[in-house]
Short mmCIF file of C-alpha atoms in Angstrom, two decimals:
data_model
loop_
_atom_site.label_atom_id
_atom_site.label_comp_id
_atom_site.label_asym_id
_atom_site.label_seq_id
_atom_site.Cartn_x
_atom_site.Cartn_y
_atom_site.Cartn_z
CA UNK A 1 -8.81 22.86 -55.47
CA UNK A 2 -9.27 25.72 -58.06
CA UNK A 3 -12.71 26.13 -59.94
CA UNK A 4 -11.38 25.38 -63.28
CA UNK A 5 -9.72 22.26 -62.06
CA UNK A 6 -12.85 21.33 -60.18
CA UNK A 7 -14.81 21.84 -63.93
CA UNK A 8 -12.03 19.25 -65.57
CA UNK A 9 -12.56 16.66 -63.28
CA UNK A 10 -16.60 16.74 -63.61
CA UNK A 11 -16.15 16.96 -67.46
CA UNK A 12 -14.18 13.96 -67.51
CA UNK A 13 -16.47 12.51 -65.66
CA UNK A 14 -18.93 13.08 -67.49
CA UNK A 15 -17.14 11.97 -70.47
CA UNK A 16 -16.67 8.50 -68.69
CA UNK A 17 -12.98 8.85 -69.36
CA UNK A 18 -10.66 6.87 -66.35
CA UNK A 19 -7.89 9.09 -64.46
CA UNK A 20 -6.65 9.42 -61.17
CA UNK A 21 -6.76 12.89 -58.87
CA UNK A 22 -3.52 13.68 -57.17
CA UNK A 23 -3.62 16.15 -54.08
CA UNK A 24 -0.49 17.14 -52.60
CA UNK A 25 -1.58 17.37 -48.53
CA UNK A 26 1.13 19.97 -47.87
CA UNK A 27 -0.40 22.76 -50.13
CA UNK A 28 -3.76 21.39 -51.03
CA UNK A 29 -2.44 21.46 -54.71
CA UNK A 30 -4.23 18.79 -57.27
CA UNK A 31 -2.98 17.20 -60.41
CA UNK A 32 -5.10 15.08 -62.86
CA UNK A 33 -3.31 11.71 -64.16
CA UNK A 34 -3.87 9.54 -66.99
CA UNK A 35 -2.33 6.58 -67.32
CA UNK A 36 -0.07 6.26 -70.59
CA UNK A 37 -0.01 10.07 -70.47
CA UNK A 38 3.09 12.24 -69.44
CA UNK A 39 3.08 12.64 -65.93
CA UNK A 40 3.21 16.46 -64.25
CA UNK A 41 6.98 17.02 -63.18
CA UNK A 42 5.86 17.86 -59.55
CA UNK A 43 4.63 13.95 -59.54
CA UNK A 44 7.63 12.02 -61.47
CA UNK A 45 9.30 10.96 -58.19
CA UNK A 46 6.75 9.01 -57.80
CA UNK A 47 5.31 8.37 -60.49
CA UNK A 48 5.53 4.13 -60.49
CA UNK A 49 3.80 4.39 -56.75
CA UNK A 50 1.04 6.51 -58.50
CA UNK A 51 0.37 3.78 -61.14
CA UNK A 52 0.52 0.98 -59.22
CA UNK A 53 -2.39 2.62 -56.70
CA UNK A 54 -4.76 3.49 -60.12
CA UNK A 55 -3.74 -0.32 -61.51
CA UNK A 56 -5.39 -1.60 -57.66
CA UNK A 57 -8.31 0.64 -57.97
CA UNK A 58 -7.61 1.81 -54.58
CA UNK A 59 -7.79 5.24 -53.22
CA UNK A 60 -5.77 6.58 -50.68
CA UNK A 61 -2.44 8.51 -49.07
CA UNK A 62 1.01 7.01 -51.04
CA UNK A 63 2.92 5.66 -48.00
CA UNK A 64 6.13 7.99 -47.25
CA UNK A 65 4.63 10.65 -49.25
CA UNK A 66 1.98 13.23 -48.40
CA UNK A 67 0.27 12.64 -51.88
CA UNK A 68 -3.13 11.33 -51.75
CA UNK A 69 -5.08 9.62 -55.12
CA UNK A 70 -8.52 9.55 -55.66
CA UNK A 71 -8.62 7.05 -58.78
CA UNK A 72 -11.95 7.64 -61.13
CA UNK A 73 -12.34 4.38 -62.66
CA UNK A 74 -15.50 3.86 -65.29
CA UNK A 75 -17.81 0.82 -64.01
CA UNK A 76 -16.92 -2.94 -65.28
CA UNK A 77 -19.19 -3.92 -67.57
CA UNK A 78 -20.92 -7.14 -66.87
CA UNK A 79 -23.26 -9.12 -69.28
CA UNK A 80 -25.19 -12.32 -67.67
CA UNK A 81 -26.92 -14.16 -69.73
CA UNK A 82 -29.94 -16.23 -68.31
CA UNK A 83 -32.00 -14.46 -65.86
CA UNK A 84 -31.79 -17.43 -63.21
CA UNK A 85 -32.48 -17.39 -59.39
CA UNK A 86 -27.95 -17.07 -59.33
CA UNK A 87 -28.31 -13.92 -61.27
CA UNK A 88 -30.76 -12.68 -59.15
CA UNK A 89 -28.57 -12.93 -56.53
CA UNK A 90 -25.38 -11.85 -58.46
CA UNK A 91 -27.27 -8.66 -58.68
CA UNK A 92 -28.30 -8.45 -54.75
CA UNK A 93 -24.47 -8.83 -54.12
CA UNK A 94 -23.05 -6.85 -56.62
CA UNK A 95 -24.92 -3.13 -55.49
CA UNK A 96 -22.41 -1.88 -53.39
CA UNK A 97 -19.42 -3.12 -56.36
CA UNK A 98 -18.65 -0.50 -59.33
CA UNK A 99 -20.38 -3.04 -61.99
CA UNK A 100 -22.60 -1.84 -64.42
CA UNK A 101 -24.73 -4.82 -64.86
CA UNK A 102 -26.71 -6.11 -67.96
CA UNK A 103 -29.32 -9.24 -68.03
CA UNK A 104 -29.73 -10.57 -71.34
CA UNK A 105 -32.31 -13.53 -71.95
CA UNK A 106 -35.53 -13.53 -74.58
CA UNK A 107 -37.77 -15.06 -71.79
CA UNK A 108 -39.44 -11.43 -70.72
CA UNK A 109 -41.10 -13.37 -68.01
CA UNK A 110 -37.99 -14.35 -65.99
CA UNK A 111 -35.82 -11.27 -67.29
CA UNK A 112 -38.06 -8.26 -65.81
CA UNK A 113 -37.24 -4.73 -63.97
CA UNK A 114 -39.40 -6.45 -61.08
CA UNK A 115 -36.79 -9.15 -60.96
CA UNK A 116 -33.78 -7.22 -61.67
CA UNK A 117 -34.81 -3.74 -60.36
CA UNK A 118 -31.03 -2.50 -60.35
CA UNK A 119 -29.93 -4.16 -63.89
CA UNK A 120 -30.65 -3.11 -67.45
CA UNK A 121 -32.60 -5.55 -68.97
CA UNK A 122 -32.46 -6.96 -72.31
CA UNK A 123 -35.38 -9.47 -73.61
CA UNK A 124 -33.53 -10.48 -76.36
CA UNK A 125 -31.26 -13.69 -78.12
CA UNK A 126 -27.71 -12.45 -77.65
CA UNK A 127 -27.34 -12.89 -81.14
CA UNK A 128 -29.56 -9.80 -81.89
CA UNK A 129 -29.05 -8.44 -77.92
CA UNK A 130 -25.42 -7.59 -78.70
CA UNK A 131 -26.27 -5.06 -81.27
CA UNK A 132 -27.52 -2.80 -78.20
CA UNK A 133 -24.83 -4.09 -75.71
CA UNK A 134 -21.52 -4.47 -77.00
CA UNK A 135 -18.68 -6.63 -75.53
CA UNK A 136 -14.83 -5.58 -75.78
CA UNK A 137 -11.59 -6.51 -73.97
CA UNK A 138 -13.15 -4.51 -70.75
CA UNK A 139 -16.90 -6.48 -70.59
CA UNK A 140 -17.04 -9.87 -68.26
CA UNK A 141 -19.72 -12.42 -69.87
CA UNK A 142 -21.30 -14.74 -67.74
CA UNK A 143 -23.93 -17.88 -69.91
CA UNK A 144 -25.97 -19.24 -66.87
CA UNK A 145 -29.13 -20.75 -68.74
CA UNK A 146 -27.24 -24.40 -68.85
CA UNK A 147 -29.20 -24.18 -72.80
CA UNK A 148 -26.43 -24.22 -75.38
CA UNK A 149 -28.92 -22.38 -77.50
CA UNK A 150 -28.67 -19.20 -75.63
CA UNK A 151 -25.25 -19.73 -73.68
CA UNK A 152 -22.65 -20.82 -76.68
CA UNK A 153 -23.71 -17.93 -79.39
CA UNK A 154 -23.04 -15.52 -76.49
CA UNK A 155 -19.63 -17.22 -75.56
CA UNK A 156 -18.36 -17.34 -78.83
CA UNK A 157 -19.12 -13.57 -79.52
CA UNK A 158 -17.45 -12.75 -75.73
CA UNK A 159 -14.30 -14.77 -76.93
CA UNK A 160 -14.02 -12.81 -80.40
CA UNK A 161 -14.33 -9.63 -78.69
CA UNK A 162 -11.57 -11.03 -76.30
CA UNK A 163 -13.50 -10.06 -72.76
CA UNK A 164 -11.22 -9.98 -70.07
CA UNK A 165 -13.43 -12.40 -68.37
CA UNK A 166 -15.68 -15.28 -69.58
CA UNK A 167 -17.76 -18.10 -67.18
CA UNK A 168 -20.56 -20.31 -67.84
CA UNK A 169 -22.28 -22.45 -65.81
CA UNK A 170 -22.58 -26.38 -65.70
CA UNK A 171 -20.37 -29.31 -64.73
CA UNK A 172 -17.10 -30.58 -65.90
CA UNK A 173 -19.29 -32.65 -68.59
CA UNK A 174 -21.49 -29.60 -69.75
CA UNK A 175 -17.98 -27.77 -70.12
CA UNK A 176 -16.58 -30.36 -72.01
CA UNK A 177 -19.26 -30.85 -74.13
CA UNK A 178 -18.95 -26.80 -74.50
CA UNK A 179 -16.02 -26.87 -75.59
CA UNK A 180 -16.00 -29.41 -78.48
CA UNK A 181 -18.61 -27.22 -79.72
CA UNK A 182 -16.60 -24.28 -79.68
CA UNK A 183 -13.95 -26.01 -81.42
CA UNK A 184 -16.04 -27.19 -84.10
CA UNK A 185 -17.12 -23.95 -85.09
CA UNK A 186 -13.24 -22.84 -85.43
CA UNK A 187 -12.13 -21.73 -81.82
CA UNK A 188 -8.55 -22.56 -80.66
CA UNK A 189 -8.06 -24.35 -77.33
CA UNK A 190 -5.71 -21.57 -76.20
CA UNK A 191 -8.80 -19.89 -76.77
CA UNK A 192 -11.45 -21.52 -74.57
CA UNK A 193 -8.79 -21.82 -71.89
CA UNK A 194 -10.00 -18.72 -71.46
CA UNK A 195 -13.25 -19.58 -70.02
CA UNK A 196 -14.18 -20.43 -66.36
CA UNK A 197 -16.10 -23.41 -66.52
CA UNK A 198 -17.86 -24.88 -64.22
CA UNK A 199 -17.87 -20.92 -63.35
CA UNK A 200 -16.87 -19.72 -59.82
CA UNK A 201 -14.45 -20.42 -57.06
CA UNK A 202 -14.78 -23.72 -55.76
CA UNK A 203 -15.18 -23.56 -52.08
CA UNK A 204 -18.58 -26.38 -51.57
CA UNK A 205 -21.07 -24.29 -52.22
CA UNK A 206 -24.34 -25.27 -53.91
CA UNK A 207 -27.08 -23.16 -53.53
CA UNK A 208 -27.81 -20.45 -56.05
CA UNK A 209 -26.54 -17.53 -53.33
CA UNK A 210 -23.09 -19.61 -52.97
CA UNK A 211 -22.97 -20.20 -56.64
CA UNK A 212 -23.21 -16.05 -56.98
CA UNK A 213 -20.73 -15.36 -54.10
CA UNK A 214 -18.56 -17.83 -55.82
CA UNK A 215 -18.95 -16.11 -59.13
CA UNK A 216 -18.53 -12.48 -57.70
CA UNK A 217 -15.63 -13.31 -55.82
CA UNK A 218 -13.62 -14.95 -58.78
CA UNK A 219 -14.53 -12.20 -60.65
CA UNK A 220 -13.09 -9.05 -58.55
CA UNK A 221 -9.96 -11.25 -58.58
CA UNK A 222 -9.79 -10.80 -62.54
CA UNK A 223 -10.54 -7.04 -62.16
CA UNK A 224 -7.72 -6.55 -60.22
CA UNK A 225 -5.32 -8.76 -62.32
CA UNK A 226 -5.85 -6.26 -64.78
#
């Protein structure tokens, strides 16, 4: 890899821009890729092999070809609201996962750096919280305080900003009950479908550290649906 190539690929970094890194294992020759973006002649062949690896967030050597991609994907951003003893453990699990997690909750007591040493912490009500951390179609929102006060304003701005992936905790009731509210103050119900409530894959579990494994593991399914 050339010096001026090597120079692109840390700007873009830098910049937080997504592409992929194509090296050809014959000649040691690299190409950058952006998805939506012409694609370098040498690389058209197989160009739908390409895409589908950066689409799985995957690295690694395109089977039948001697092409290797090294994808550079920006962090999923993901807002949990209610620092509770399940985002605690959210965050535990979620260190070795390319998440780029924020805890948002006005209790300064329960949301701390000593409690969340690896999360940037917001002591905040999401109403005024979202000014400094804003949500778009990329952002998962999770409400875990089970108080409508704090988990429905931050819902309702997650579902205007569309976010790929929205889940609150509480039973079928507390959902249901969630959802009337929602639909009192305007929402559509192809619109709350949106939500995962109770939040989590439902395999038995209980315990806050379940509950999180639950959450984390429905979650990577929806970043890879993408």
């Amino acid at each position: 890899m050339n010096s001026d190539l090597l120079q692109e690929i840390i700007n873009l970094k830098n910049s937080k821009k997504e592409f992929s890194v194509i090296t050809d294992t014959n000649n040691a020759k690299s190409y950058i890729f952006f998805l939506n973006e012409k694609i370098k002649e040498e690389l058209k062949e197989n160009e739908n092999k390409i895409i589908e690896l950066y689409k799985s967030r995957k690295d690694g050597l395109i089977k039948g070809t001697n092409l290797f991609v090294k994808n550079y994907h920006r962090p999923i951003k993901v807002v949990i609201v209610g620092a509770v003893h399940i985002s605690q453990f959210f965050v535990e699990y979620a260190k070795s996962l390319n998440l780029d997690i924020y805890i948002i909750d006005p209790r300064g007591y329960f949301a701390s750096e000593k409690r969340f040493p690896s999360a940037n912490i917001i002591n905040l009500w999401p109403d005024e919280a979202f000014k400094h951390c804003t949500l778009d179609k990329n952002t998962a929102l999770i409400a875990l305080t089970h108080d409508p006060k704090i988990d429905d304003p931050a819902i309702q701005e997650a579902l205007k900003k569309n976010c790929f992936y929205i889940g609150a905790l509480g039973s079928k009731k507390t959902h249901e009950n969630r959802c009337n509210r929602l639909i009192e103050n305007g929402f559509r119900k192809d619109e709350i479908k949106k939500i995962f409530g109770p939040v989590g894959i439902k395999f038995g579990g209980r315990s806050a550290p379940e509950i999180a494994l639950s959450i984390i593991f429905q979650l990577m399914t929806e970043i890879y649906k993408q």
